[in-house]
Amino acid sequence: MNDDVVKAHLHQKLRAAREALVWKLDGLSEHDIRRPMTATGTNLLGLVKHNAISDSRYFGDVFDRPFPEPLPRWDDPAADFVDHSATEHETRDEIVDLYRRVWTHSDATIETLNLDDRGYVPWWQEEVPLFNVMAGRLVDAVRHAGHADILRECLDGRVGVDASSLPLHGRDSSYWASRRALIENAARAADQEGPA
């Protein structure tokens, strides 16, 4: 298989995951994009910020092409988890704009290097080719976009990957209530001992 075709395919999928993640913020209040939705504090704007900082490290530091703006370092204990949420002083636009600037920087790294060009990942303590970094970042971006899918659906029922996606997949809430009840009944029937 041609390396240029593989690289273009991975790059296109990474771009789509980035866009889907940012779209999850559209139309929501400042509170809703920031509020912790899980026990560990996962929130929509934090997912965007985390992906921005991760991409800056993987497509910047790893290949000796550092992102030109100051960001928390991976090895700074004081910065632990600061990339997973926004402060009250960081705006949605600032974080999304940062992510887009990181995209530009990351895209330049991807376009400049060959898939077998190597960089050093200090947190892995390993030298790896661009292919591994692209695959790893794609998996991580898609995973976080999946987190965002669930958070967004919990907030207002919006699902999908972009603004053309229909709320609740175009079905009404009674359809989903019936579907959910069917799934719940199957779960209870499968668990003969009952809930733990």
PDB file of N, CA, C and O in Angstrom, residues 25 29-36 40-53 72 80-96 98:
ATOM      1  N   LEU A  25     -19.776  21.345  21.118  1.00  0.00           N
ATOM      2  CA  LEU A  25     -19.963  22.549  21.942  1.00  0.00           C
ATOM      3  C   LEU A  25     -21.069  23.454  21.413  1.00  0.00           C
ATOM      4  O   LEU A  25     -21.626  24.261  22.169  1.00  0.00           O
ATOM      5  N   SER A  29     -24.795  26.242  26.536  1.00  0.00           N
ATOM      6  CA  SER A  29     -24.411  27.339  27.426  1.00  0.00           C
ATOM      7  C   SER A  29     -22.986  27.127  27.941  1.00  0.00           C
ATOM      8  O   SER A  29     -22.438  26.022  27.874  1.00  0.00           O
ATOM      9  N   GLU A  30     -22.423  28.195  28.481  1.00  0.00           N
ATOM     10  CA  GLU A  30     -21.087  28.098  29.088  1.00  0.00           C
ATOM     11  C   GLU A  30     -21.090  27.062  30.208  1.00  0.00           C
ATOM     12  O   GLU A  30     -20.142  26.302  30.355  1.00  0.00           O
ATOM     13  N   HIS A  31     -22.153  27.044  30.985  1.00  0.00           N
ATOM     14  CA  HIS A  31     -22.240  26.080  32.072  1.00  0.00           C
ATOM     15  C   HIS A  31     -22.248  24.651  31.535  1.00  0.00           C
ATOM     16  O   HIS A  31     -21.513  23.781  32.030  1.00  0.00           O
ATOM     17  N   ASP A  32     -23.052  24.396  30.526  1.00  0.00           N
ATOM     18  CA  ASP A  32     -23.169  23.034  30.015  1.00  0.00           C
ATOM     19  C   ASP A  32     -21.878  22.511  29.382  1.00  0.00           C
ATOM     20  O   ASP A  32     -21.574  21.321  29.501  1.00  0.00           O
ATOM     21  N   ILE A  33     -21.104  23.366  28.733  1.00  0.00           N
ATOM     22  CA  ILE A  33     -19.862  22.877  28.119  1.00  0.00           C
ATOM     23  C   ILE A  33     -18.760  22.655  29.147  1.00  0.00           C
ATOM     24  O   ILE A  33     -17.802  21.945  28.879  1.00  0.00           O
ATOM     25  N   ARG A  34     -18.914  23.244  30.343  1.00  0.00           N
ATOM     26  CA  ARG A  34     -17.876  23.154  31.366  1.00  0.00           C
ATOM     27  C   ARG A  34     -18.223  22.233  32.518  1.00  0.00           C
ATOM     28  O   ARG A  34     -17.344  21.806  33.257  1.00  0.00           O
ATOM     29  N   ARG A  35     -19.502  21.969  32.710  1.00  0.00           N
ATOM     30  CA  ARG A  35     -19.895  21.270  33.932  1.00  0.00           C
ATOM     31  C   ARG A  35     -19.428  19.819  33.917  1.00  0.00           C
ATOM     32  O   ARG A  35     -19.465  19.139  32.890  1.00  0.00           O
ATOM     33  N   PRO A  36     -18.982  19.348  35.074  1.00  0.00           N
ATOM     34  CA  PRO A  36     -18.519  17.966  35.157  1.00  0.00           C
ATOM     35  C   PRO A  36     -19.696  17.010  35.040  1.00  0.00           C
ATOM     36  O   PRO A  36     -20.676  17.134  35.761  1.00  0.00           O
ATOM     37  N   THR A  40     -15.267  11.759  37.533  1.00  0.00           N
ATOM     38  CA  THR A  40     -13.900  12.270  37.372  1.00  0.00           C
ATOM     39  C   THR A  40     -13.866  13.671  36.768  1.00  0.00           C
ATOM     40  O   THR A  40     -12.795  14.198  36.503  1.00  0.00           O
ATOM     41  N   GLY A  41     -15.033  14.262  36.535  1.00  0.00           N
ATOM     42  CA  GLY A  41     -15.089  15.639  36.060  1.00  0.00           C
ATOM     43  C   GLY A  41     -15.079  15.817  34.558  1.00  0.00           C
ATOM     44  O   GLY A  41     -14.921  16.939  34.064  1.00  0.00           O
ATOM     45  N   THR A  42     -15.237  14.753  33.798  1.00  0.00           N
ATOM     46  CA  THR A  42     -15.218  14.868  32.341  1.00  0.00           C
ATOM     47  C   THR A  42     -16.269  15.874  31.887  1.00  0.00           C
ATOM     48  O   THR A  42     -17.411  15.841  32.327  1.00  0.00           O
ATOM     49  N   ASN A  43     -15.845  16.773  31.004  1.00  0.00           N
ATOM     50  CA  ASN A  43     -16.723  17.823  30.484  1.00  0.00           C
ATOM     51  C   ASN A  43     -16.332  18.131  29.046  1.00  0.00           C
ATOM     52  O   ASN A  43     -15.211  17.845  28.618  1.00  0.00           O
ATOM     53  N   LEU A  44     -17.262  18.702  28.298  1.00  0.00           N
ATOM     54  CA  LEU A  44     -17.053  18.901  26.857  1.00  0.00           C
ATOM     55  C   LEU A  44     -15.886  19.828  26.545  1.00  0.00           C
ATOM     56  O   LEU A  44     -15.030  19.497  25.719  1.00  0.00           O
ATOM     57  N   LEU A  45     -15.836  20.990  27.179  1.00  0.00           N
ATOM     58  CA  LEU A  45     -14.760  21.931  26.872  1.00  0.00           C
ATOM     59  C   LEU A  45     -13.410  21.374  27.313  1.00  0.00           C
ATOM     60  O   LEU A  45     -12.396  21.581  26.650  1.00  0.00           O
ATOM     61  N   GLY A  46     -13.408  20.620  28.405  1.00  0.00           N
ATOM     62  CA  GLY A  46     -12.181  19.980  28.857  1.00  0.00           C
ATOM     63  C   GLY A  46     -11.661  18.957  27.858  1.00  0.00           C
ATOM     64  O   GLY A  46     -10.452  18.821  27.674  1.00  0.00           O
ATOM     65  N   LEU A  47     -12.564  18.239  27.199  1.00  0.00           N
ATOM     66  CA  LEU A  47     -12.134  17.288  26.175  1.00  0.00           C
ATOM     67  C   LEU A  47     -11.458  17.999  25.008  1.00  0.00           C
ATOM     68  O   LEU A  47     -10.456  17.520  24.470  1.00  0.00           O
ATOM     69  N   VAL A  48     -12.006  19.147  24.620  1.00  0.00           N
ATOM     70  CA  VAL A  48     -11.399  19.929  23.530  1.00  0.00           C
ATOM     71  C   VAL A  48     -10.020  20.424  23.955  1.00  0.00           C
ATOM     72  O   VAL A  48      -9.035  20.297  23.213  1.00  0.00           O
ATOM     73  N   LYS A  49      -9.938  20.982  25.167  1.00  0.00           N
ATOM     74  CA  LYS A  49      -8.656  21.498  25.667  1.00  0.00           C
ATOM     75  C   LYS A  49      -7.626  20.369  25.772  1.00  0.00           C
ATOM     76  O   LYS A  49      -6.469  20.528  25.372  1.00  0.00           O
ATOM     77  N   HIS A  50      -8.038  19.227  26.291  1.00  0.00           N
ATOM     78  CA  HIS A  50      -7.133  18.084  26.432  1.00  0.00           C
ATOM     79  C   HIS A  50      -6.592  17.638  25.064  1.00  0.00           C
ATOM     80  O   HIS A  50      -5.391  17.381  24.913  1.00  0.00           O
ATOM     81  N   ASN A  51      -7.462  17.563  24.073  1.00  0.00           N
ATOM     82  CA  ASN A  51      -7.013  17.156  22.742  1.00  0.00           C
ATOM     83  C   ASN A  51      -6.078  18.183  22.119  1.00  0.00           C
ATOM     84  O   ASN A  51      -5.124  17.811  21.432  1.00  0.00           O
ATOM     85  N   ALA A  52      -6.342  19.457  22.364  1.00  0.00           N
ATOM     86  CA  ALA A  52      -5.445  20.499  21.850  1.00  0.00           C
ATOM     87  C   ALA A  52      -4.042  20.322  22.421  1.00  0.00           C
ATOM     88  O   ALA A  52      -3.043  20.321  21.683  1.00  0.00           O
ATOM     89  N   ILE A  53      -3.960  20.171  23.727  1.00  0.00           N
ATOM     90  CA  ILE A  53      -2.651  20.062  24.374  1.00  0.00           C
ATOM     91  C   ILE A  53      -1.971  18.748  23.977  1.00  0.00           C
ATOM     92  O   ILE A  53      -0.764  18.726  23.706  1.00  0.00           O
ATOM     93  N   PRO A  72       1.021  23.780  29.218  1.00  0.00           N
ATOM     94  CA  PRO A  72       1.531  22.971  30.336  1.00  0.00           C
ATOM     95  C   PRO A  72       2.401  21.826  29.826  1.00  0.00           C
ATOM     96  O   PRO A  72       2.085  21.187  28.831  1.00  0.00           O
ATOM     97  N   ASP A  80      -0.711  18.638  36.442  1.00  0.00           N
ATOM     98  CA  ASP A  80      -1.469  17.394  36.322  1.00  0.00           C
ATOM     99  C   ASP A  80      -2.963  17.674  36.203  1.00  0.00           C
ATOM    100  O   ASP A  80      -3.555  18.322  37.061  1.00  0.00           O
ATOM    101  N   PHE A  81      -3.568  17.219  35.137  1.00  0.00           N
ATOM    102  CA  PHE A  81      -4.991  17.324  34.831  1.00  0.00           C
ATOM    103  C   PHE A  81      -5.481  18.749  34.523  1.00  0.00           C
ATOM    104  O   PHE A  81      -6.671  18.939  34.377  1.00  0.00           O
ATOM    105  N   VAL A  82      -4.585  19.735  34.404  1.00  0.00           N
ATOM    106  CA  VAL A  82      -5.056  21.086  34.064  1.00  0.00           C
ATOM    107  C   VAL A  82      -5.578  21.143  32.628  1.00  0.00           C
ATOM    108  O   VAL A  82      -6.298  22.074  32.270  1.00  0.00           O
ATOM    109  N   ASP A  83      -5.230  20.142  31.835  1.00  0.00           N
ATOM    110  CA  ASP A  83      -5.702  20.133  30.451  1.00  0.00           C
ATOM    111  C   ASP A  83      -7.067  19.477  30.305  1.00  0.00           C
ATOM    112  O   ASP A  83      -7.591  19.384  29.211  1.00  0.00           O
ATOM    113  N   HIS A  84      -7.678  19.049  31.393  1.00  0.00           N
ATOM    114  CA  HIS A  84      -8.966  18.358  31.321  1.00  0.00           C
ATOM    115  C   HIS A  84     -10.161  19.235  31.651  1.00  0.00           C
ATOM    116  O   HIS A  84     -11.293  18.762  31.664  1.00  0.00           O
ATOM    117  N   SER A  85      -9.918  20.503  31.930  1.00  0.00           N
ATOM    118  CA  SER A  85     -11.030  21.418  32.201  1.00  0.00           C
ATOM    119  C   SER A  85     -10.573  22.836  31.928  1.00  0.00           C
ATOM    120  O   SER A  85      -9.383  23.123  31.892  1.00  0.00           O
ATOM    121  N   ALA A  86     -11.552  23.711  31.754  1.00  0.00           N
ATOM    122  CA  ALA A  86     -11.255  25.128  31.515  1.00  0.00           C
ATOM    123  C   ALA A  86     -11.450  25.899  32.819  1.00  0.00           C
ATOM    124  O   ALA A  86     -12.363  25.597  33.590  1.00  0.00           O
ATOM    125  N   THR A  87     -10.612  26.880  33.041  1.00  0.00           N
ATOM    126  CA  THR A  87     -10.823  27.752  34.191  1.00  0.00           C
ATOM    127  C   THR A  87     -11.948  28.729  33.863  1.00  0.00           C
ATOM    128  O   THR A  87     -12.359  28.852  32.697  1.00  0.00           O
ATOM    129  N   GLU A  88     -12.429  29.422  34.869  1.00  0.00           N
ATOM    130  CA  GLU A  88     -13.486  30.405  34.614  1.00  0.00           C
ATOM    131  C   GLU A  88     -12.995  31.567  33.761  1.00  0.00           C
ATOM    132  O   GLU A  88     -13.795  32.303  33.186  1.00  0.00           O
ATOM    133  N   HIS A  89     -11.675  31.721  33.642  1.00  0.00           N
ATOM    134  CA  HIS A  89     -11.101  32.822  32.859  1.00  0.00           C
ATOM    135  C   HIS A  89     -10.794  32.432  31.414  1.00  0.00           C
ATOM    136  O   HIS A  89     -10.475  33.301  30.604  1.00  0.00           O
ATOM    137  N   GLU A  90     -10.870  31.154  31.093  1.00  0.00           N
ATOM    138  CA  GLU A  90     -10.638  30.696  29.729  1.00  0.00           C
ATOM    139  C   GLU A  90     -11.982  30.638  29.009  1.00  0.00           C
ATOM    140  O   GLU A  90     -12.908  29.998  29.496  1.00  0.00           O
ATOM    141  N   THR A  91     -12.060  31.287  27.867  1.00  0.00           N
ATOM    142  CA  THR A  91     -13.332  31.286  27.139  1.00  0.00           C
ATOM    143  C   THR A  91     -13.390  30.116  26.166  1.00  0.00           C
ATOM    144  O   THR A  91     -12.365  29.544  25.776  1.00  0.00           O
ATOM    145  N   ARG A  92     -14.602  29.798  25.784  1.00  0.00           N
ATOM    146  CA  ARG A  92     -14.832  28.768  24.763  1.00  0.00           C
ATOM    147  C   ARG A  92     -14.043  29.126  23.502  1.00  0.00           C
ATOM    148  O   ARG A  92     -13.349  28.286  22.932  1.00  0.00           O
ATOM    149  N   ASP A  93     -14.168  30.385  23.065  1.00  0.00           N
ATOM    150  CA  ASP A  93     -13.479  30.804  21.839  1.00  0.00           C
ATOM    151  C   ASP A  93     -11.969  30.664  21.969  1.00  0.00           C
ATOM    152  O   ASP A  93     -11.308  30.246  21.010  1.00  0.00           O
ATOM    153  N   GLU A  94     -11.413  30.997  23.126  1.00  0.00           N
ATOM    154  CA  GLU A  94      -9.966  30.874  23.310  1.00  0.00           C
ATOM    155  C   GLU A  94      -9.517  29.417  23.171  1.00  0.00           C
ATOM    156  O   GLU A  94      -8.509  29.129  22.516  1.00  0.00           O
ATOM    157  N   ILE A  95     -10.268  28.513  23.772  1.00  0.00           N
ATOM    158  CA  ILE A  95      -9.870  27.096  23.729  1.00  0.00           C
ATOM    159  C   ILE A  95     -10.072  26.516  22.334  1.00  0.00           C
ATOM    160  O   ILE A  95      -9.199  25.801  21.820  1.00  0.00           O
ATOM    161  N   VAL A  96     -11.183  26.833  21.700  1.00  0.00           N
ATOM    162  CA  VAL A  96     -11.407  26.337  20.339  1.00  0.00           C
ATOM    163  C   VAL A  96     -10.374  26.939  19.385  1.00  0.00           C
ATOM    164  O   VAL A  96      -9.814  26.232  18.527  1.00  0.00           O
ATOM    165  N   LEU A  98      -7.368  27.921  20.185  1.00  0.00           N
ATOM    166  CA  LEU A  98      -6.108  27.228  20.475  1.00  0.00           C
ATOM    167  C   LEU A  98      -6.083  25.886  19.748  1.00  0.00           C
ATOM    168  O   LEU A  98      -5.090  25.546  19.095  1.00  0.00           O
TER     169      LEU A  98
END
